[in-house]
Amino acid sequence: QSALTQPASVSGSPGQSITISCTGTSSDVGGYNSVSWYQQHPGKAPKLMIYDVSNRPSGVSNRFSGSKSGNTASLTISGLQAEDEADYYCYSYTSSSTGVFGGGTKLTVL
Amino acid sequence: EVQLLESGGGLVQPGGSLRLSCAASGFTFSLYALSWVRQAPGKGLEWVSDISGSGDTTYYADSVKGRFTISRDNTKNTLFLQMNSLRAEDTAVYYCAKRISTWLVSDPLNVWGQGTMVTVSS
């Protein structure tokens, strides 16, 4: 199972919005709503930010939102803040009953 | 507070074995599917394995199938990962994580441990 495709890096200024894409196939992202997004700061464990494509866990800022179209899922962060600078990973269930992460995207807040 | 604490990592020679443990607290352990996820140095996350709450259903990534075995002891609230025939490419931080409900693999991982480092080298 190949990793889902994410841009290696994105950047934005404080207050701006950015979107991170996550492209898979009809056997993973496109076939299921079991897409989630994780934030990871350096040296820390990942944190769940979005699940089931567009749902936010309790305690996660509403500046984070998710969506999906076809085989591509997206994470949008609005009103960028310095503490949003981190690595972001998408994850999807697959038709083989396995899981697959994206390669990760480094977000830089300028 | 829901917590997961991994242990058992270390340095092992290629071809060797290692058993990781993950002690859980703060939730009804047997009700939730659990996972192992690893991260090679400077690389991204890789899903490794899942186990059902009862322990009777397991899934593995192709990269570890036949070499790694996931198991759990619901009487001791502990998750395990037995790793055999270790290779250099298994070098990574290994995280245990809890699924949000009973559904293996498809459910999101809402609680993560801090990870334990495994280094495979001669």
Tab-separated table of C-alpha atoms in Angstrom:
chain	number	residue	atom	x	y	z
A	1	GLN	CA	0.000	0.000	0.000
A	2	SER	CA	1.631	3.248	-1.111
A	3	ALA	CA	1.450	6.322	1.080
A	4	LEU	CA	-1.194	8.893	0.285
A	5	THR	CA	0.157	11.917	-1.581
A	6	GLN	CA	0.539	15.190	0.301
A	7	PRO	CA	2.554	18.299	-0.581
A	8	ALA	CA	5.880	18.260	1.238
A	9	SER	CA	5.420	21.785	2.516
A	10	VAL	CA	2.988	24.670	2.665
A	11	SER	CA	3.307	28.094	4.212
A	12	GLY	CA	1.174	31.063	5.138
A	13	SER	CA	1.224	34.255	7.132
A	14	PRO	CA	-0.595	34.719	10.424
A	15	GLY	CA	-4.290	35.249	9.844
A	16	GLN	CA	-4.280	33.680	6.400
A	17	SER	CA	-5.846	30.372	5.375
A	18	ILE	CA	-4.048	27.369	3.947
A	19	THR	CA	-5.213	24.067	2.535
A	20	ILE	CA	-3.346	20.755	2.561
A	21	SER	CA	-4.385	18.126	0.058
A	22	CYS	CA	-4.251	14.352	0.446
A	23	THR	CA	-4.652	12.304	-2.710
A	24	GLY	CA	-5.297	8.593	-2.794
A	25	THR	CA	-7.345	6.218	-4.890
A	26	SER	CA	-10.834	4.771	-5.018
A	27	SER	CA	-9.515	1.963	-2.795
A	28	ASP	CA	-8.793	4.286	0.083
A	29	VAL	CA	-9.646	8.012	0.255
A	30	GLY	CA	-12.232	7.858	-2.501
A	31	GLY	CA	-13.937	4.730	-1.237
A	32	TYR	CA	-14.474	5.520	2.421
A	33	ASN	CA	-15.278	8.404	4.741
A	34	SER	CA	-12.694	7.098	7.210
A	35	VAL	CA	-10.241	9.919	6.547
A	36	SER	CA	-8.577	11.610	9.477
A	37	TRP	CA	-5.920	14.276	9.964
A	38	TYR	CA	-3.173	14.445	12.579
A	39	GLN	CA	-0.967	17.298	13.767
A	40	GLN	CA	2.537	16.562	15.022
A	41	HIS	CA	4.879	19.040	16.631
A	42	PRO	CA	8.607	18.179	16.700
A	43	GLY	CA	9.414	15.475	19.218
A	44	LYS	CA	5.763	15.018	20.161
A	45	ALA	CA	3.125	12.378	19.541
A	46	PRO	CA	0.551	13.018	16.819
A	47	LYS	CA	-2.762	14.639	17.752
A	48	LEU	CA	-6.113	13.944	16.102
A	49	MET	CA	-7.480	17.099	14.435
A	50	ILE	CA	-10.195	15.881	12.028
A	51	TYR	CA	-11.957	12.523	11.675
A	52	ASP	CA	-14.479	11.001	9.284
A	53	VAL	CA	-13.466	13.587	6.664
A	54	SER	CA	-14.907	16.658	8.355
A	55	ASN	CA	-15.605	16.088	12.052
A	56	ARG	CA	-13.653	17.881	14.779
A	57	PRO	CA	-12.914	16.197	18.113
A	58	SER	CA	-13.860	18.074	21.229
A	59	GLY	CA	-11.228	20.679	22.051
A	60	VAL	CA	-9.926	21.193	18.517
A	61	SER	CA	-10.286	24.752	17.250
A	62	ASN	CA	-12.982	25.433	14.669
A	63	ARG	CA	-10.247	27.040	12.568
A	64	PHE	CA	-9.540	23.478	11.408
A	65	SER	CA	-11.882	21.964	8.846
A	66	GLY	CA	-11.855	18.998	6.487
A	67	SER	CA	-13.485	18.012	3.235
A	68	LYS	CA	-13.270	15.443	0.451
A	69	SER	CA	-13.888	15.357	-3.264
A	70	GLY	CA	-13.371	12.131	-5.150
A	71	ASN	CA	-10.001	10.645	-4.272
A	72	THR	CA	-8.680	13.810	-2.615
A	73	ALA	CA	-9.235	14.932	0.955
A	74	SER	CA	-8.296	18.380	2.202
A	75	LEU	CA	-7.479	20.030	5.504
A	76	THR	CA	-8.032	23.769	5.755
A	77	ILE	CA	-6.660	25.918	8.536
A	78	SER	CA	-8.089	29.415	8.723
A	79	GLY	CA	-6.776	32.344	10.729
A	80	LEU	CA	-3.271	30.844	10.864
A	81	GLN	CA	-1.510	31.135	14.188
A	82	ALA	CA	2.114	30.565	15.123
A	83	GLU	CA	1.219	27.446	17.107
A	84	ASP	CA	-0.226	25.826	13.982
A	85	GLU	CA	3.315	25.359	12.655
A	86	ALA	CA	3.745	21.583	12.644
A	87	ASP	CA	3.684	18.506	10.446
A	88	TYR	CA	0.274	17.306	9.269
A	89	TYR	CA	-0.619	13.784	8.189
A	90	CYS	CA	-3.749	12.420	6.571
A	91	TYR	CA	-4.856	8.831	7.145
A	92	SER	CA	-7.329	6.582	5.383
A	93	TYR	CA	-8.801	3.138	5.734
A	94	THR	CA	-8.233	0.938	2.679
A	95	SER	CA	-10.111	-1.809	0.878
A	96	SER	CA	-7.491	-4.291	2.118
A	97	SER	CA	-8.557	-3.614	5.725
A	98	THR	CA	-5.291	-1.802	6.315
A	99	GLY	CA	-4.497	1.787	7.134
A	100	VAL	CA	-2.357	4.210	5.185
A	101	PHE	CA	-0.921	7.593	6.109
A	102	GLY	CA	0.059	10.397	3.802
A	103	GLY	CA	3.709	11.327	3.477
A	104	GLY	CA	3.201	14.380	5.667
A	105	THR	CA	3.162	18.132	5.071
A	106	LYS	CA	5.315	20.628	6.922
A	107	LEU	CA	3.368	23.799	7.639
A	108	THR	CA	5.430	26.941	8.110
A	109	VAL	CA	3.824	30.073	9.550
A	110	LEU	CA	5.792	32.975	8.113
B	1	GLU	CA	-7.049	10.829	32.426
B	2	VAL	CA	-6.631	8.481	29.482
B	3	GLN	CA	-2.983	7.465	29.114
B	4	LEU	CA	-0.838	5.111	27.092
B	5	LEU	CA	2.774	4.392	28.055
B	6	GLU	CA	5.062	2.397	25.799
B	7	SER	CA	8.161	0.512	26.901
B	8	GLY	CA	10.540	-2.136	25.635
B	9	GLY	CA	12.390	-0.261	22.939
B	10	GLY	CA	16.142	-0.420	22.518
B	11	LEU	CA	19.040	-1.486	20.330
B	12	VAL	CA	18.831	-4.893	18.652
B	13	GLN	CA	20.892	-6.600	15.982
B	14	PRO	CA	19.460	-7.401	12.544
B	15	GLY	CA	17.583	-10.678	12.711
B	16	GLY	CA	16.892	-10.244	16.404
B	17	SER	CA	13.669	-9.912	18.360
B	18	LEU	CA	12.093	-7.357	20.658
B	19	ARG	CA	8.786	-7.137	22.516
B	20	LEU	CA	7.134	-3.772	23.016
B	21	SER	CA	4.528	-3.124	25.697
B	22	CYS	CA	1.951	-0.388	26.083
B	23	ALA	CA	0.314	0.107	29.473
B	24	ALA	CA	-3.091	1.772	29.368
B	25	SER	CA	-5.084	3.612	32.017
B	26	GLY	CA	-8.138	5.827	32.340
B	27	PHE	CA	-10.553	3.913	30.106
B	28	THR	CA	-12.258	0.518	29.826
B	29	PHE	CA	-9.421	-1.200	28.008
B	30	SER	CA	-11.285	-4.163	26.521
B	31	LEU	CA	-13.845	-1.976	24.733
B	32	TYR	CA	-11.437	-0.351	22.308
B	33	ALA	CA	-9.394	-1.375	19.298
B	34	LEU	CA	-5.716	-0.489	19.602
B	35	SER	CA	-2.967	0.187	17.092
B	36	TRP	CA	0.761	0.401	16.625
B	37	VAL	CA	2.086	3.188	14.398
B	38	ARG	CA	5.773	3.802	13.713
B	39	GLN	CA	7.883	6.692	12.511
B	40	ALA	CA	11.388	6.225	11.129
B	41	PRO	CA	13.855	9.006	11.992
B	42	GLY	CA	12.991	12.106	9.979
B	43	LYS	CA	10.210	10.290	8.123
B	44	GLY	CA	6.442	10.129	8.168
B	45	LEU	CA	3.977	7.994	10.067
B	46	GLU	CA	3.396	4.372	9.062
B	47	TRP	CA	0.473	2.256	10.258
B	48	VAL	CA	1.765	-1.096	11.525
B	49	SER	CA	-1.028	-3.153	13.097
B	50	ASP	CA	-4.458	-3.181	14.757
B	51	ILE	CA	-6.133	-5.471	17.264
B	52	SER	CA	-9.764	-5.687	18.293
B	53	GLY	CA	-10.954	-5.112	21.834
B	54	SER	CA	-11.332	-8.827	22.479
B	55	GLY	CA	-8.026	-9.606	20.814
B	56	ASP	CA	-9.489	-12.094	18.356
B	57	THR	CA	-9.047	-9.982	15.223
B	58	THR	CA	-5.777	-8.510	13.995
B	59	TYR	CA	-4.509	-6.715	10.904
B	60	TYR	CA	-0.976	-5.978	9.737
B	61	ALA	CA	0.825	-3.829	7.217
B	62	ASP	CA	2.450	-5.851	4.450
B	63	SER	CA	5.859	-4.577	5.590
B	64	VAL	CA	5.602	-6.458	8.913
B	65	LYS	CA	3.231	-9.331	8.161
B	66	GLY	CA	4.696	-12.659	9.224
B	67	ARG	CA	7.352	-11.004	11.378
B	68	PHE	CA	5.365	-8.943	13.909
B	69	THR	CA	2.564	-10.133	16.196
B	70	ILE	CA	0.164	-7.826	17.998
B	71	SER	CA	-1.579	-9.044	21.142
B	72	ARG	CA	-3.214	-7.733	24.295
B	73	ASP	CA	-3.846	-8.763	27.879
B	74	ASN	CA	-7.186	-7.308	28.916
B	75	THR	CA	-6.659	-8.406	32.520
B	76	LYS	CA	-3.542	-6.240	32.724
B	77	ASN	CA	-4.642	-3.394	30.412
B	78	THR	CA	-1.559	-3.929	28.285
B	79	LEU	CA	-0.923	-4.030	24.532
B	80	PHE	CA	2.071	-5.852	23.044
B	81	LEU	CA	4.004	-5.961	19.804
B	82	GLN	CA	6.310	-8.956	19.334
B	83	MET	CA	8.843	-8.105	16.655
B	84	ASN	CA	10.926	-10.902	15.102
B	85	SER	CA	13.413	-11.035	12.229
B	86	LEU	CA	14.099	-7.344	12.682
B	87	ARG	CA	15.633	-5.357	9.836
B	88	ALA	CA	17.398	-2.014	9.662
B	89	GLU	CA	14.292	-0.535	8.054
B	90	ASP	CA	12.293	-1.334	11.200
B	91	THR	CA	14.260	1.354	13.036
B	92	ALA	CA	11.660	3.842	14.243
B	93	VAL	CA	9.762	5.339	17.127
B	94	TYR	CA	6.855	3.000	17.825
B	95	TYR	CA	3.639	4.564	19.099
B	96	CYS	CA	0.678	2.732	20.557
B	97	ALA	CA	-2.636	4.446	19.997
B	98	LYS	CA	-6.289	3.945	20.884
B	99	ARG	CA	-9.095	3.911	18.355
B	100	ILE	CA	-12.111	6.092	19.115
B	101	SER	CA	-14.351	3.013	19.367
B	102	THR	CA	-14.352	-0.698	18.613
B	103	TRP	CA	-13.787	-0.452	14.862
B	104	LEU	CA	-10.366	-1.612	13.781
B	105	VAL	CA	-8.297	0.342	11.271
B	106	SER	CA	-11.112	2.604	10.046
B	107	ASP	CA	-11.719	4.550	13.250
B	108	PRO	CA	-9.544	7.558	14.103
B	109	LEU	CA	-6.804	7.351	16.724
B	110	ASN	CA	-7.756	9.738	19.490
B	111	VAL	CA	-5.150	8.883	22.142
B	112	TRP	CA	-1.440	8.300	21.541
B	113	GLY	CA	1.449	7.271	23.744
B	114	GLN	CA	4.760	9.134	23.704
B	115	GLY	CA	6.505	6.385	21.769
B	116	THR	CA	9.453	4.071	22.293
B	117	MET	CA	12.538	4.012	20.062
B	118	VAL	CA	13.639	0.804	18.365
B	119	THR	CA	17.048	0.765	16.680
B	120	VAL	CA	18.063	-2.191	14.536
B	121	SER	CA	21.795	-2.096	13.925
B	122	SER	CA	24.896	-4.232	14.223
